[in-house]
Coordinates of C-alpha atoms in Angstrom, one line a residue:
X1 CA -25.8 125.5 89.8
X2 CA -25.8 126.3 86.1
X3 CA -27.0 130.1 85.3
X4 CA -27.1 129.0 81.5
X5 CA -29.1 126.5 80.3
X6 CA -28.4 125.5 76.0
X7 CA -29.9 123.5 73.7
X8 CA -29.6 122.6 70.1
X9 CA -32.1 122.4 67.2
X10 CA -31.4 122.6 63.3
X11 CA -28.8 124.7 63.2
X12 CA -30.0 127.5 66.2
X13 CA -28.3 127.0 69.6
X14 CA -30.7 128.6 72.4
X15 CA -28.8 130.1 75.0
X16 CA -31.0 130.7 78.2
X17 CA -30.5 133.0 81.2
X18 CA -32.0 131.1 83.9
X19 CA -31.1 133.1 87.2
X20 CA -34.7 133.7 88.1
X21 CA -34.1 134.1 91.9
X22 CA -32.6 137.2 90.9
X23 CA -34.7 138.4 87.6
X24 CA -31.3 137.0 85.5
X25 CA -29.5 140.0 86.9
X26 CA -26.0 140.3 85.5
X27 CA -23.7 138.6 88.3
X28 CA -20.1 138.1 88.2
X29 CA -21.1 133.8 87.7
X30 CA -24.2 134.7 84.6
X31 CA -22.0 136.9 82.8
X32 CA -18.9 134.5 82.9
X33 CA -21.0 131.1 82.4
X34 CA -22.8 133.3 78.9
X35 CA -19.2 134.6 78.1
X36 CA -18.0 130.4 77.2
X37 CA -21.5 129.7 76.0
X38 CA -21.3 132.0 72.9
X39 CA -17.2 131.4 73.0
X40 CA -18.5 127.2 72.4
X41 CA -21.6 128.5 70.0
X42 CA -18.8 130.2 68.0
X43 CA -16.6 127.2 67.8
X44 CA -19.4 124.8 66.5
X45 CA -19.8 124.8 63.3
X46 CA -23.1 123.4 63.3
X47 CA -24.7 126.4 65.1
X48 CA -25.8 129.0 62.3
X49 CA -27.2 131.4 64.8
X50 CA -27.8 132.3 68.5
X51 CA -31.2 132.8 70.6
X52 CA -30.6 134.5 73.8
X53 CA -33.6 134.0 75.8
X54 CA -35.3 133.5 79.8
X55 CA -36.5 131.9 82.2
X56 CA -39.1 133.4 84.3
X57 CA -40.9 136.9 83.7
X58 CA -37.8 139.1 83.6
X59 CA -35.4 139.2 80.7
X60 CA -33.1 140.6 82.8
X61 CA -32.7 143.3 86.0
X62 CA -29.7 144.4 85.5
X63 CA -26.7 144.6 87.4
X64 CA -26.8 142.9 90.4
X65 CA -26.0 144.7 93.1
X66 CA -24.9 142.1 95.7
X67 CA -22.5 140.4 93.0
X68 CA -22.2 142.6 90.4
X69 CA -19.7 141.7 87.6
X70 CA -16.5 143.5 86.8
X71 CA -17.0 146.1 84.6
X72 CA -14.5 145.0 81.9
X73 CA -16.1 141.4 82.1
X74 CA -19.4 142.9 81.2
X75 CA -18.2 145.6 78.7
X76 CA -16.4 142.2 77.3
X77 CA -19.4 140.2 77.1
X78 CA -21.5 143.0 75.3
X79 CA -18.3 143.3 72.4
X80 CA -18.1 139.2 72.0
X81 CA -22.0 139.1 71.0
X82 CA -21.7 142.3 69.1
X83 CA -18.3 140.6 67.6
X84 CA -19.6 136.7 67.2
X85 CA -19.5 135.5 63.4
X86 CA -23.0 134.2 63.8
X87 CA -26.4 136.7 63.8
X88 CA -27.3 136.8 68.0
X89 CA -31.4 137.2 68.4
X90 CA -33.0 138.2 71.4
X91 CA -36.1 136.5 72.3
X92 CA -37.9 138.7 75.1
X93 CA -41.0 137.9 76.6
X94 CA -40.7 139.6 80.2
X95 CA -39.1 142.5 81.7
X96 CA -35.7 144.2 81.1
X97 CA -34.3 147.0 83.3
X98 CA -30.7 148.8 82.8
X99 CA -27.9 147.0 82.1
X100 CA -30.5 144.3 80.7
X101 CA -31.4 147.1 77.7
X102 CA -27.4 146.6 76.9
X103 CA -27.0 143.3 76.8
X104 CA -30.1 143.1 74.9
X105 CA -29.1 146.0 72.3
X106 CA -25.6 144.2 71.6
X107 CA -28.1 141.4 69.8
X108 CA -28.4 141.2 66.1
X109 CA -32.6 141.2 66.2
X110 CA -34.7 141.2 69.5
X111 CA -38.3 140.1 68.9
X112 CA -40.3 141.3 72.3
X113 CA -43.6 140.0 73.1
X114 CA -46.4 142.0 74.9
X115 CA -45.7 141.4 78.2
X116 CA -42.3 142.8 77.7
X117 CA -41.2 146.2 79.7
X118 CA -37.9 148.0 79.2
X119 CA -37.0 151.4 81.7
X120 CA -33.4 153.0 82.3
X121 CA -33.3 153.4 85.6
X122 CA -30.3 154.0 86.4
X123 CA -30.6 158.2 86.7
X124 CA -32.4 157.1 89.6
X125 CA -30.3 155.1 91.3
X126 CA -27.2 158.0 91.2
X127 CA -25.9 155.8 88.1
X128 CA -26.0 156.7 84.4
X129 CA -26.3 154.0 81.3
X130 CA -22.2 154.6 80.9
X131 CA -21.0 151.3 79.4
X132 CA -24.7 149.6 77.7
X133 CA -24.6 153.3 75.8
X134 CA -21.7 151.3 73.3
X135 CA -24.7 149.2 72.2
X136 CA -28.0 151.3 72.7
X137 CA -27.0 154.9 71.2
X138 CA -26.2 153.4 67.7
X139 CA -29.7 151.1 68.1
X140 CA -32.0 153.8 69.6
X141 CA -33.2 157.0 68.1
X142 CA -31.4 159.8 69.9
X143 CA -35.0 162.1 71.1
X144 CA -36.0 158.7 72.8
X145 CA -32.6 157.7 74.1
X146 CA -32.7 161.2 75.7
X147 CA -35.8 161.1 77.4
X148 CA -35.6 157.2 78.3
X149 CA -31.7 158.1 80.2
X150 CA -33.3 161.0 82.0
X151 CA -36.7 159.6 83.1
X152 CA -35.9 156.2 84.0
X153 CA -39.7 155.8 82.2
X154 CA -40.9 152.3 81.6
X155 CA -41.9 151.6 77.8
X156 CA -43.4 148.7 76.6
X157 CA -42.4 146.3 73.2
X158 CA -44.3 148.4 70.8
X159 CA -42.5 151.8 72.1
X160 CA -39.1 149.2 71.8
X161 CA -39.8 148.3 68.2
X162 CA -40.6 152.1 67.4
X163 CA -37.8 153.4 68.8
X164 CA -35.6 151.1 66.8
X165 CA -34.2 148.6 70.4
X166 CA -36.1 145.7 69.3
X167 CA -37.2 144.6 65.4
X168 CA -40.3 143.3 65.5
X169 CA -43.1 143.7 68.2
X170 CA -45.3 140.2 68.5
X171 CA -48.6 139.3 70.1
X172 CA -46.9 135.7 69.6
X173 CA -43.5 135.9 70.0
X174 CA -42.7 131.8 68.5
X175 CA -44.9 133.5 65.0
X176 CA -42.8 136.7 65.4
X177 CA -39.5 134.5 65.6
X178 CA -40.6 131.8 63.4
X179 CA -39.6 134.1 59.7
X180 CA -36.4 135.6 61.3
X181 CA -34.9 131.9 62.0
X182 CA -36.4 130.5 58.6
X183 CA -34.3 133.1 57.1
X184 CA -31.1 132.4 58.6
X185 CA -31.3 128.7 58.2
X186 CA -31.5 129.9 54.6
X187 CA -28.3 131.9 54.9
X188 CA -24.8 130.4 54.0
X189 CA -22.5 130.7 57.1
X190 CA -20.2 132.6 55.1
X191 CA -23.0 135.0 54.1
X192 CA -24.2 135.6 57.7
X193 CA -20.9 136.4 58.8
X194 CA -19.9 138.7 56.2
X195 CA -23.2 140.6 56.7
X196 CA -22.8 140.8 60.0
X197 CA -19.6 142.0 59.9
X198 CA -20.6 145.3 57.5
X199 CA -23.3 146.1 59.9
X200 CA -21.5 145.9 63.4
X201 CA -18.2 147.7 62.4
X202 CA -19.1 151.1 63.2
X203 CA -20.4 149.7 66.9
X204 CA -16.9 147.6 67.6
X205 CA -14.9 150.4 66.5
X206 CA -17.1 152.7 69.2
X207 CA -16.0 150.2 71.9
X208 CA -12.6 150.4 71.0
X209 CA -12.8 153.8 71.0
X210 CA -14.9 154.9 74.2
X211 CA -14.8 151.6 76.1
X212 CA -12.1 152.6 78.8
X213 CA -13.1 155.8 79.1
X214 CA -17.0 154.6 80.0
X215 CA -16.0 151.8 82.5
X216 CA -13.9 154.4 84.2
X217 CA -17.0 156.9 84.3
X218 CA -19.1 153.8 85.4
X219 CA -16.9 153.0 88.3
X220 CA -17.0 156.0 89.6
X221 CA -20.3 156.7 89.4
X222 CA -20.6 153.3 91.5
X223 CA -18.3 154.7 94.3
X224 CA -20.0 157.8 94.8
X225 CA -22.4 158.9 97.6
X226 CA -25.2 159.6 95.3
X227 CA -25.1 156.1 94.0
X228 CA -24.6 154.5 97.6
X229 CA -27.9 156.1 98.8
X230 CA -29.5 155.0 95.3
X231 CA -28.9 151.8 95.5
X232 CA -29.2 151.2 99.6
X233 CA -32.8 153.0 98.8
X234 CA -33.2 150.4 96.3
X235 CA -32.7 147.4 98.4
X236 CA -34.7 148.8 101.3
X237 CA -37.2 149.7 98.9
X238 CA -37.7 153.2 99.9
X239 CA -37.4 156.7 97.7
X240 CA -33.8 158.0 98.0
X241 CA -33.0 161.3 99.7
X242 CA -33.2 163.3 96.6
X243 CA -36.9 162.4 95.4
X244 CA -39.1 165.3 96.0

């Protein structure tokens, strides 16, 4: 079964994560299957730009936690989009939890429509946003990043596009995406990719930097008993221990 559905039209290939048994959760098979999706979107010359979109009402859940990908695999994933010589847009009209905020902060531009949610919920599991902070801290303004990472609070697109994860907040997401992709059909290739490049250096050096050092903090997060009783409360659907 294919976790990826593409298409082509006029210069924009649409990748979409199409998982909906799972809310698109980031399994070992989606993150591989999206990993040689962009690798063939960067070797086509024909594709200009990227639209990573979804099936069903959640963007994405998150890791999932009966198949969860390897760390490096994921950390690799976030870097290629960040890394890809064509602008990546984000086209959100549903739900995004944890590592979902990650993945979607490694794109170029997210538009989010109003049915869109976003939380961190992973303080709540026993977890912390360890590896998706290489994309989000240089995206999100620092007094909401800190109270978004300790609440686990839900926040909607508006609250996204203020708080500088998403770039534009649409009632209509097709009219809110319709000037973004008119302009980058209008870009050269060469253009794109040289702007891209300016903007994105800071954020690849960062994973270069901090990248094994965050997996490692991630896995052991994972492995502790904290986490174990998060995420075993999660799947029963009952508060963990702690919650008072």
């Amino acid at each position: 079964m294919t976790l990826i559905a593409t298409s082509r039209e006029r210069g924009i290939a649409t990748l979409t994560l199409d998982s909906p048994a799972n809310r698109n959760a980031l399994s070992a098979a989606l993150v591989g299957e999206l990993r040689d999706a962009l690798a063939d979107c960067a070797g086509d010359d024909t594709v200009r730009a990227v639209v990573l979109t979804h099936t069903g009402s959640t963007f994405c859940a998150g890791a999932d936690l009966t198949a969860p990908p390897d760390p490096e695999a994921f950390v690799g994933l976030m870097r290629e989009i960040v890394a890809l010589p064509k602008p990546v847009v984000a086209r959100v009209t549903g739900h995004v939890r944890a590592g979902g905020l990650g993945l979607l902060a490694a794109c170029d531009i997210a538009v989010a429509g109003e049915a869109s949610s976003f939380a961190l919920t992973e303080s709540r599991l026993g977890l912390a946003p360890a590896v998706i902070s290489l994309t989000l801290l240089p995206r999100v303004d620092r007094t909401a990043a800190n109270r978004y990472y300790l609440t686990g609070e839900r926040f909607y697109a508006a609250e996204a596009a203020r708080i500088g994860l998403v770039a534009v907040a649409a009632e209509d997401v097709e009219k809110g995406l319709a000037p973004v992709l008119d302009g980058l059909r209008r870009a050269s290739p060469q253009g794109l990719a040289a702007s891209k490049e300016l903007v994105t250096a800071t954020v690849l050096r960062s994973f270069d930097q901090y990248a094994e050092d965050l997996i490692a903090r991630s896995a052991a997060l994972f492995a502790s008993d904290e986490a174990r009783e998060g995420m075993t409360a999660f799947l029963e659907r009952r508060d963990p221990a702690w919650v008072r």
